[in-house]
mmCIF file of C-alpha atoms in Angstrom:
data_model
loop_
_atom_site.group_PDB
_atom_site.id
_atom_site.type_symbol
_atom_site.label_atom_id
_atom_site.label_comp_id
_atom_site.label_asym_id
_atom_site.label_seq_id
_atom_site.Cartn_x
_atom_site.Cartn_y
_atom_site.Cartn_z
ATOM 1 C CA UNK A 537 -2.423 6.314 11.464
ATOM 2 C CA UNK A 538 -5.030 3.888 10.961
ATOM 3 C CA UNK A 539 -4.282 1.179 8.818
ATOM 4 C CA UNK A 540 -6.818 -1.705 7.644
ATOM 5 C CA UNK A 541 -6.268 -4.583 4.858
ATOM 6 C CA UNK A 542 -9.420 -5.723 3.028
ATOM 7 C CA UNK A 543 -9.621 -8.650 0.842
ATOM 8 C CA UNK A 544 -10.637 -8.014 -2.580
ATOM 9 C CA UNK A 545 -13.192 -10.285 -4.805
ATOM 10 C CA UNK A 546 -14.822 -9.445 -7.689
ATOM 11 C CA UNK A 547 -17.896 -7.940 -6.018
ATOM 12 C CA UNK A 548 -15.864 -5.748 -3.722
ATOM 13 C CA UNK A 549 -16.367 -1.984 -3.871
ATOM 14 C CA UNK A 550 -13.117 -0.422 -4.912
ATOM 15 C CA UNK A 551 -14.449 2.870 -4.223
ATOM 16 C CA UNK A 552 -12.344 4.021 -0.791
ATOM 17 C CA UNK A 553 -9.792 1.508 -0.927
ATOM 18 C CA UNK A 554 -5.891 1.971 -1.968
ATOM 19 C CA UNK A 555 -5.127 -0.364 -4.727
ATOM 20 C CA UNK A 556 -1.379 -0.834 -5.229
ATOM 21 C CA UNK A 557 -1.994 -2.396 -8.500
ATOM 22 C CA UNK A 558 -2.532 1.318 -10.183
ATOM 23 C CA UNK A 559 0.158 2.947 -8.075
ATOM 24 C CA UNK A 560 3.823 3.607 -7.196
ATOM 25 C CA UNK A 561 3.611 1.589 -4.423
ATOM 26 C CA UNK A 562 2.759 -1.830 -6.294
ATOM 27 C CA UNK A 563 4.866 -4.539 -5.001
ATOM 28 C CA UNK A 564 7.949 -5.401 -7.365
ATOM 29 C CA UNK A 565 7.913 -9.254 -6.581
ATOM 30 C CA UNK A 566 5.840 -11.993 -8.071
ATOM 31 C CA UNK A 567 4.856 -15.161 -6.028
ATOM 32 C CA UNK A 568 3.884 -18.421 -7.800
ATOM 33 C CA UNK A 569 2.559 -19.967 -4.424
ATOM 34 C CA UNK A 570 1.018 -19.505 -0.929
ATOM 35 C CA UNK A 571 4.414 -20.110 0.132
ATOM 36 C CA UNK A 572 6.035 -17.446 -1.334
ATOM 37 C CA UNK A 573 3.333 -14.867 -0.571
ATOM 38 C CA UNK A 574 5.085 -14.359 2.846
ATOM 39 C CA UNK A 575 8.710 -14.140 1.518
ATOM 40 C CA UNK A 576 6.911 -11.417 -1.293
ATOM 41 C CA UNK A 577 5.460 -9.335 1.857
ATOM 42 C CA UNK A 578 8.634 -9.374 3.676
ATOM 43 C CA UNK A 579 10.645 -8.605 0.768
ATOM 44 C CA UNK A 580 8.232 -5.800 -0.169
ATOM 45 C CA UNK A 581 8.471 -4.030 3.605
ATOM 46 C CA UNK A 582 12.405 -4.223 3.126
ATOM 47 C CA UNK A 583 12.006 -2.984 -0.456
ATOM 48 C CA UNK A 584 10.040 0.329 0.964
ATOM 49 C CA UNK A 585 12.494 0.443 3.589
ATOM 50 C CA UNK A 586 15.522 0.564 1.123
ATOM 51 C CA UNK A 587 13.800 3.105 -0.877
ATOM 52 C CA UNK A 588 12.242 5.326 1.697
ATOM 53 C CA UNK A 589 15.001 5.167 4.450
ATOM 54 C CA UNK A 590 18.214 4.383 2.509
ATOM 55 C CA UNK A 591 17.465 6.634 -0.409
ATOM 56 C CA UNK A 592 18.054 3.579 -3.162
ATOM 57 C CA UNK A 593 16.394 4.040 -6.652
ATOM 58 C CA UNK A 594 13.415 1.425 -6.821
ATOM 59 C CA UNK A 595 14.585 -0.712 -9.454
ATOM 60 C CA UNK A 596 18.087 -1.246 -7.751
ATOM 61 C CA UNK A 597 16.412 -2.042 -4.285
ATOM 62 C CA UNK A 598 13.979 -4.352 -5.974
ATOM 63 C CA UNK A 599 16.519 -6.312 -8.025
ATOM 64 C CA UNK A 600 19.028 -6.565 -4.933
ATOM 65 C CA UNK A 601 16.121 -8.201 -2.614
ATOM 66 C CA UNK A 602 15.214 -10.406 -5.659
ATOM 67 C CA UNK A 603 18.657 -11.922 -5.451
ATOM 68 C CA UNK A 604 18.727 -11.855 -1.669
ATOM 69 C CA UNK A 605 15.469 -13.512 -1.032
ATOM 70 C CA UNK A 606 15.439 -15.751 -4.114
ATOM 71 C CA UNK A 607 12.330 -14.325 -5.672
ATOM 72 C CA UNK A 608 11.257 -12.847 -8.821
ATOM 73 C CA UNK A 609 10.738 -9.296 -9.808
ATOM 74 C CA UNK A 610 7.292 -9.232 -11.766
ATOM 75 C CA UNK A 611 7.538 -8.696 -15.166
ATOM 76 C CA UNK A 612 4.496 -6.279 -14.967
ATOM 77 C CA UNK A 613 5.907 -4.195 -12.625
ATOM 78 C CA UNK A 614 7.517 -0.789 -14.042
ATOM 79 C CA UNK A 615 10.041 0.716 -11.772
ATOM 80 C CA UNK A 616 8.508 4.073 -10.326
ATOM 81 C CA UNK A 617 10.952 6.794 -9.531
ATOM 82 C CA UNK A 618 11.970 7.499 -5.749
ATOM 83 C CA UNK A 619 9.942 10.861 -5.923
ATOM 84 C CA UNK A 620 6.754 8.978 -6.898
ATOM 85 C CA UNK A 621 7.238 6.590 -3.895
ATOM 86 C CA UNK A 622 7.961 9.037 -1.452
ATOM 87 C CA UNK A 623 5.029 11.307 -2.836
ATOM 88 C CA UNK A 624 2.418 8.439 -2.309
ATOM 89 C CA UNK A 625 3.457 7.665 1.132
ATOM 90 C CA UNK A 626 3.527 11.172 1.847
ATOM 91 C CA UNK A 627 -0.207 11.197 0.664
ATOM 92 C CA UNK A 628 -1.424 8.341 2.592
ATOM 93 C CA UNK A 629 0.034 9.826 5.464
ATOM 94 C CA UNK A 630 -1.473 13.158 5.262
ATOM 95 C CA UNK A 631 -4.948 11.372 4.915
ATOM 96 C CA UNK A 632 -3.924 9.874 8.154
ATOM 97 C CA UNK A 633 -5.607 6.655 7.614
ATOM 98 C CA UNK A 634 -5.654 4.030 4.564
ATOM 99 C CA UNK A 635 -7.650 0.964 3.664
ATOM 100 C CA UNK A 636 -5.549 -1.258 1.410
ATOM 101 C CA UNK A 637 -7.280 -3.585 -0.861
ATOM 102 C CA UNK A 638 -5.494 -7.074 -1.273
ATOM 103 C CA UNK A 639 -6.054 -10.099 -3.426
ATOM 104 C CA UNK A 640 -4.590 -12.718 -1.298
ATOM 105 C CA UNK A 641 -3.398 -12.983 2.637
ATOM 106 C CA UNK A 642 -0.866 -12.402 3.042
ATOM 107 C CA UNK A 643 -0.489 -10.606 0.116
ATOM 108 C CA UNK A 644 2.378 -7.709 -0.931
ATOM 109 C CA UNK A 645 0.007 -5.136 0.471
ATOM 110 C CA UNK A 646 0.732 -6.540 3.894
ATOM 111 C CA UNK A 647 4.368 -5.352 3.353
ATOM 112 C CA UNK A 648 2.795 -1.886 2.915
ATOM 113 C CA UNK A 649 0.870 -2.043 6.029
ATOM 114 C CA UNK A 650 3.915 -3.298 7.998
ATOM 115 C CA UNK A 651 5.981 -0.538 6.878
ATOM 116 C CA UNK A 652 3.488 2.094 7.578
ATOM 117 C CA UNK A 653 2.873 0.587 11.017
ATOM 118 C CA UNK A 654 6.373 0.542 11.757
ATOM 119 C CA UNK A 655 7.257 4.218 10.408
ATOM 120 C CA UNK A 656 3.796 5.607 11.405
ATOM 121 C CA UNK A 657 2.434 3.595 14.857
ATOM 122 C CA UNK A 658 -0.823 4.429 16.285
ATOM 123 C CA UNK A 659 -0.771 6.438 19.713
ATOM 124 C CA UNK A 660 -1.578 3.331 21.328
ATOM 125 C CA UNK A 661 1.591 1.514 19.751
ATOM 126 C CA UNK A 662 3.662 3.981 21.574
ATOM 127 C CA UNK A 663 5.307 3.175 24.845
ATOM 128 C CA UNK A 664 6.544 6.178 27.121
ATOM 129 C CA UNK A 665 9.533 5.655 28.926
ATOM 130 C CA UNK A 666 11.115 7.781 31.469
ATOM 131 C CA UNK A 667 15.057 8.485 31.983
ATOM 132 C CA UNK A 668 16.489 7.611 35.618
#
């Protein structure tokens, strides 16, 4: 899977970009500083893992991770259904590539990229091992 990140600005064309703020994959966590951004990105990757791999409800996973990581759930986040999150990931995977529009670096969008790279690595990321 080909995954790219593109920093958004006011002049950036949003055409062809995957925008998290309008998606069921929107990050549930809110950072108030750049230092919190990396914690939010890590928590977001863990959130996706909990929802997609452990079959947890998005709201439950977000609240649990919020307490564990000592970060806040955004007041603007509306909890999607698990089916909506799964459907959105399937849509991205079917396309085979995605360009994620982000506002900051590291942005919660990086959590999505990290999850996708972990779950659907490029062929050159895979190692072949031989049984002896």
